Each structure stands twice: as C-alpha cells, then as structure tokens.
PDB file of C-alpha atoms in Angstrom:
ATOM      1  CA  UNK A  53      -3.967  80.370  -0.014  1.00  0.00           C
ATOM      2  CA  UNK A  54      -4.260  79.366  -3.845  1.00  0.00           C
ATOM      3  CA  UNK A  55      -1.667  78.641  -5.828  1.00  0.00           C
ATOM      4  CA  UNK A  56      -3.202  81.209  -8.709  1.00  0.00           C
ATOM      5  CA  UNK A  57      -2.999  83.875  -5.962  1.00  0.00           C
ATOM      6  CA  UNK A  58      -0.181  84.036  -3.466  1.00  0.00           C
ATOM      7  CA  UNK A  59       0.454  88.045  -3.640  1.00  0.00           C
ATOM      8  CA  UNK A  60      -3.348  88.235  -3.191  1.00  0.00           C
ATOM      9  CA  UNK A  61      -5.574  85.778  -2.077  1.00  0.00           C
ATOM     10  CA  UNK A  62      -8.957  87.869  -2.015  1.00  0.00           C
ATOM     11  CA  UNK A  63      -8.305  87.473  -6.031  1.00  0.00           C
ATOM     12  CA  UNK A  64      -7.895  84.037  -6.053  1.00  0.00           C
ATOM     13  CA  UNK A  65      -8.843  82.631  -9.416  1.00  0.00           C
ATOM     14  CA  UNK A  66     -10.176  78.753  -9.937  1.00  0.00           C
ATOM     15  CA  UNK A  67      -7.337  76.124 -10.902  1.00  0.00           C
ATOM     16  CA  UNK A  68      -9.777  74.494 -13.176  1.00  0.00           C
ATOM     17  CA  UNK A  69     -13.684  72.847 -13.535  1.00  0.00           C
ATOM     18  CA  UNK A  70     -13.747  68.962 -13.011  1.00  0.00           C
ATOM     19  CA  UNK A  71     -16.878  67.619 -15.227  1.00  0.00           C
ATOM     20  CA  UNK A  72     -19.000  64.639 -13.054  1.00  0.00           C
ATOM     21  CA  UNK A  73     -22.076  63.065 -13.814  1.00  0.00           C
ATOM     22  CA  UNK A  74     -24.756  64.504 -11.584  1.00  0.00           C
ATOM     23  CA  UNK A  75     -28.173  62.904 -10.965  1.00  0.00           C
ATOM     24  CA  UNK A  76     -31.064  64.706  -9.558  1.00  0.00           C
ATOM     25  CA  UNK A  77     -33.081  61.619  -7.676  1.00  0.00           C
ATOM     26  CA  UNK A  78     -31.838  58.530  -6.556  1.00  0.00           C
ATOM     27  CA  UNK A  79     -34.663  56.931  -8.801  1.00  0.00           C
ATOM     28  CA  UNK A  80     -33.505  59.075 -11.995  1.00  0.00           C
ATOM     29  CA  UNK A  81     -32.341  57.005 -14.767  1.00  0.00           C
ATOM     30  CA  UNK A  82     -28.602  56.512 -14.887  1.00  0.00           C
ATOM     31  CA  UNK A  83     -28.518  57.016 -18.997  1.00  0.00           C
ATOM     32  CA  UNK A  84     -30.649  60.702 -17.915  1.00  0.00           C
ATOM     33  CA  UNK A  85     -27.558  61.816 -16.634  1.00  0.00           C
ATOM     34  CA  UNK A  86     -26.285  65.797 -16.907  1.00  0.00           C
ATOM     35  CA  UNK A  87     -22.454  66.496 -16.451  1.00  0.00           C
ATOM     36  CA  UNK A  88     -21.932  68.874 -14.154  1.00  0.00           C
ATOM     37  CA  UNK A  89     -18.868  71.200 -13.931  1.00  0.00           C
ATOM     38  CA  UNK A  90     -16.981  72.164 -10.401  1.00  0.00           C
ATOM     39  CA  UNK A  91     -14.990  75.058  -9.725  1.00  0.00           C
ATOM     40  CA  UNK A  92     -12.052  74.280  -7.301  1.00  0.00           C
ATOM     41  CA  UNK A  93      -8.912  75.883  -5.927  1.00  0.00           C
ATOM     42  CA  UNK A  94      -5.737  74.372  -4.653  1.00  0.00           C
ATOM     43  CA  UNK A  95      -4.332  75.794  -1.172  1.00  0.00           C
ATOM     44  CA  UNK A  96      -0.825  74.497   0.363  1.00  0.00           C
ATOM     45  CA  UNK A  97      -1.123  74.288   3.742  1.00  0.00           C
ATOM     46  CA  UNK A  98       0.990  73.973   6.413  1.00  0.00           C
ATOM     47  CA  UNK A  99       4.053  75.833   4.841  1.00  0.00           C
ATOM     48  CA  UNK A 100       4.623  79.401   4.052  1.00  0.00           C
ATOM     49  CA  UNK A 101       6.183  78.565   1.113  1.00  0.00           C
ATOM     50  CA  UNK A 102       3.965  78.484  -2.420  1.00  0.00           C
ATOM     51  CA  UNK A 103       4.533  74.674  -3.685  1.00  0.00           C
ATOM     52  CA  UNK A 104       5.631  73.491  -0.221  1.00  0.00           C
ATOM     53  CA  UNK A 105       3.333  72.139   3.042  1.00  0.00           C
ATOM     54  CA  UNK A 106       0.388  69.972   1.963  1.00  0.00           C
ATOM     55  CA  UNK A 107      -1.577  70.594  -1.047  1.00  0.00           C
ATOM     56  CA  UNK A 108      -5.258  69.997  -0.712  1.00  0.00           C
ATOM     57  CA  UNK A 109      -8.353  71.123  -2.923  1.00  0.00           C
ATOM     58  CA  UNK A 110     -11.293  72.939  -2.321  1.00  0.00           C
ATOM     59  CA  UNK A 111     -14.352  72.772  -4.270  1.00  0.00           C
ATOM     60  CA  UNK A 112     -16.597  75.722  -2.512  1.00  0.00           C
ATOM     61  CA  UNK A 113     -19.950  75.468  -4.258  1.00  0.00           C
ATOM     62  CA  UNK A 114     -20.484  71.561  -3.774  1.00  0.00           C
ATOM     63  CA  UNK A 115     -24.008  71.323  -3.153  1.00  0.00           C
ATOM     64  CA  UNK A 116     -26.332  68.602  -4.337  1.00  0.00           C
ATOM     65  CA  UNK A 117     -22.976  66.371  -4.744  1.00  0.00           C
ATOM     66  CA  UNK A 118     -23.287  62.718  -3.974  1.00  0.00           C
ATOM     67  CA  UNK A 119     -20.757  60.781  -1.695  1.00  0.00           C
ATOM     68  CA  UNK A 120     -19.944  58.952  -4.870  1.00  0.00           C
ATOM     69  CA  UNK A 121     -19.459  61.939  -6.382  1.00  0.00           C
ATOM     70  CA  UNK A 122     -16.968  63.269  -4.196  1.00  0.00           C
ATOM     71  CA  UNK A 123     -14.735  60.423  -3.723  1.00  0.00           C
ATOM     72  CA  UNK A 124     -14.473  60.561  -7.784  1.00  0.00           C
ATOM     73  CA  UNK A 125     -13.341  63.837  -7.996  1.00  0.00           C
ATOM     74  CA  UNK A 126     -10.649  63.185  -4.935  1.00  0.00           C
ATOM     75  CA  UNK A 127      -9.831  60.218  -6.776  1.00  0.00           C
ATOM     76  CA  UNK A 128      -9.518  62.493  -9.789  1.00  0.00           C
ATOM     77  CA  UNK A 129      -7.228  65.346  -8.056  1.00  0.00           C
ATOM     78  CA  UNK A 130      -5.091  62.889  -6.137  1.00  0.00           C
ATOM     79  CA  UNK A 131      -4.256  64.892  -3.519  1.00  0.00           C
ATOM     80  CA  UNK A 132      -4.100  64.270  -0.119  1.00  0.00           C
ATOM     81  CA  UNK A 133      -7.051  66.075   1.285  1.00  0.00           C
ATOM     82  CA  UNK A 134     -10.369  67.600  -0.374  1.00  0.00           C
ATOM     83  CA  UNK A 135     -12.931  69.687   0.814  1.00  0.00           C
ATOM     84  CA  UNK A 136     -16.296  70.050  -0.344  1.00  0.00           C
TER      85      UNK A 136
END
C-alpha cells in the first residue's frame, strides 16, 4: 500500500520521478546520453501500520533499464528493498 494512499490504494499517487541517464545501445556514446525520469511508489510492508513494517519502492514502468541503472536508483532511495 503507498504511503500517498492508505484510505485508498486504487488512487495511489507517485512519491516522486528519479532522473537517470538512459542509453539506448550498449555501443551509444556515453556523452549521447538522455535523462530519463521514473515514476515510483513507496509501500510498507509487513505491518498494518502506515510508517511501520518495511519500506520498499516500486518503480512499475521500468523497462529498457540497465542493471546499472537500477542499482543507482536503489542506491539513490536507500531503502531496503526495490522493485523494478
């Protein structure tokens, strides 16, 4: 359930957009680069409590994100899990 949406959570609303670099080809110049912004919630887990369990992150339109990619923007949210 998202933080932004306890009462309802079929109206959940993003917690933000985190901005990463995003190539298109492995070959594809690094200084070609296009910042890409992701829409992700926050859930707690494990609780029924809002701010309480385990909070983790979901980002639910990841495609064409890099392993690279993804650690960064765990790295980023510093939380303990995130889903892509």
């Amino acid at each position: 359930m998202s933080r932004s949406a306890a009462a309802d959570p079929g109206k959940a609303e993003p917690v933000g957009y985190l901005s990463l670099k995003h190539h298109n080809t492995e070959r594809e110049n690094r200084k070609s680069s296009v910042r890409m912004r992701y829409r992700f919630y926050t859930a707690d887990v494990f609780t029924d409590r809002i701010f309480g369990g385990n909070p983790l992150a979901v980002f639910p339109e990841a495609r064409g994100l890099r392993v690279p990619q993804m650690r960064d923007a765990a790295r980023e949210l510093n939380l303990s899990e995130t889903v892509f």
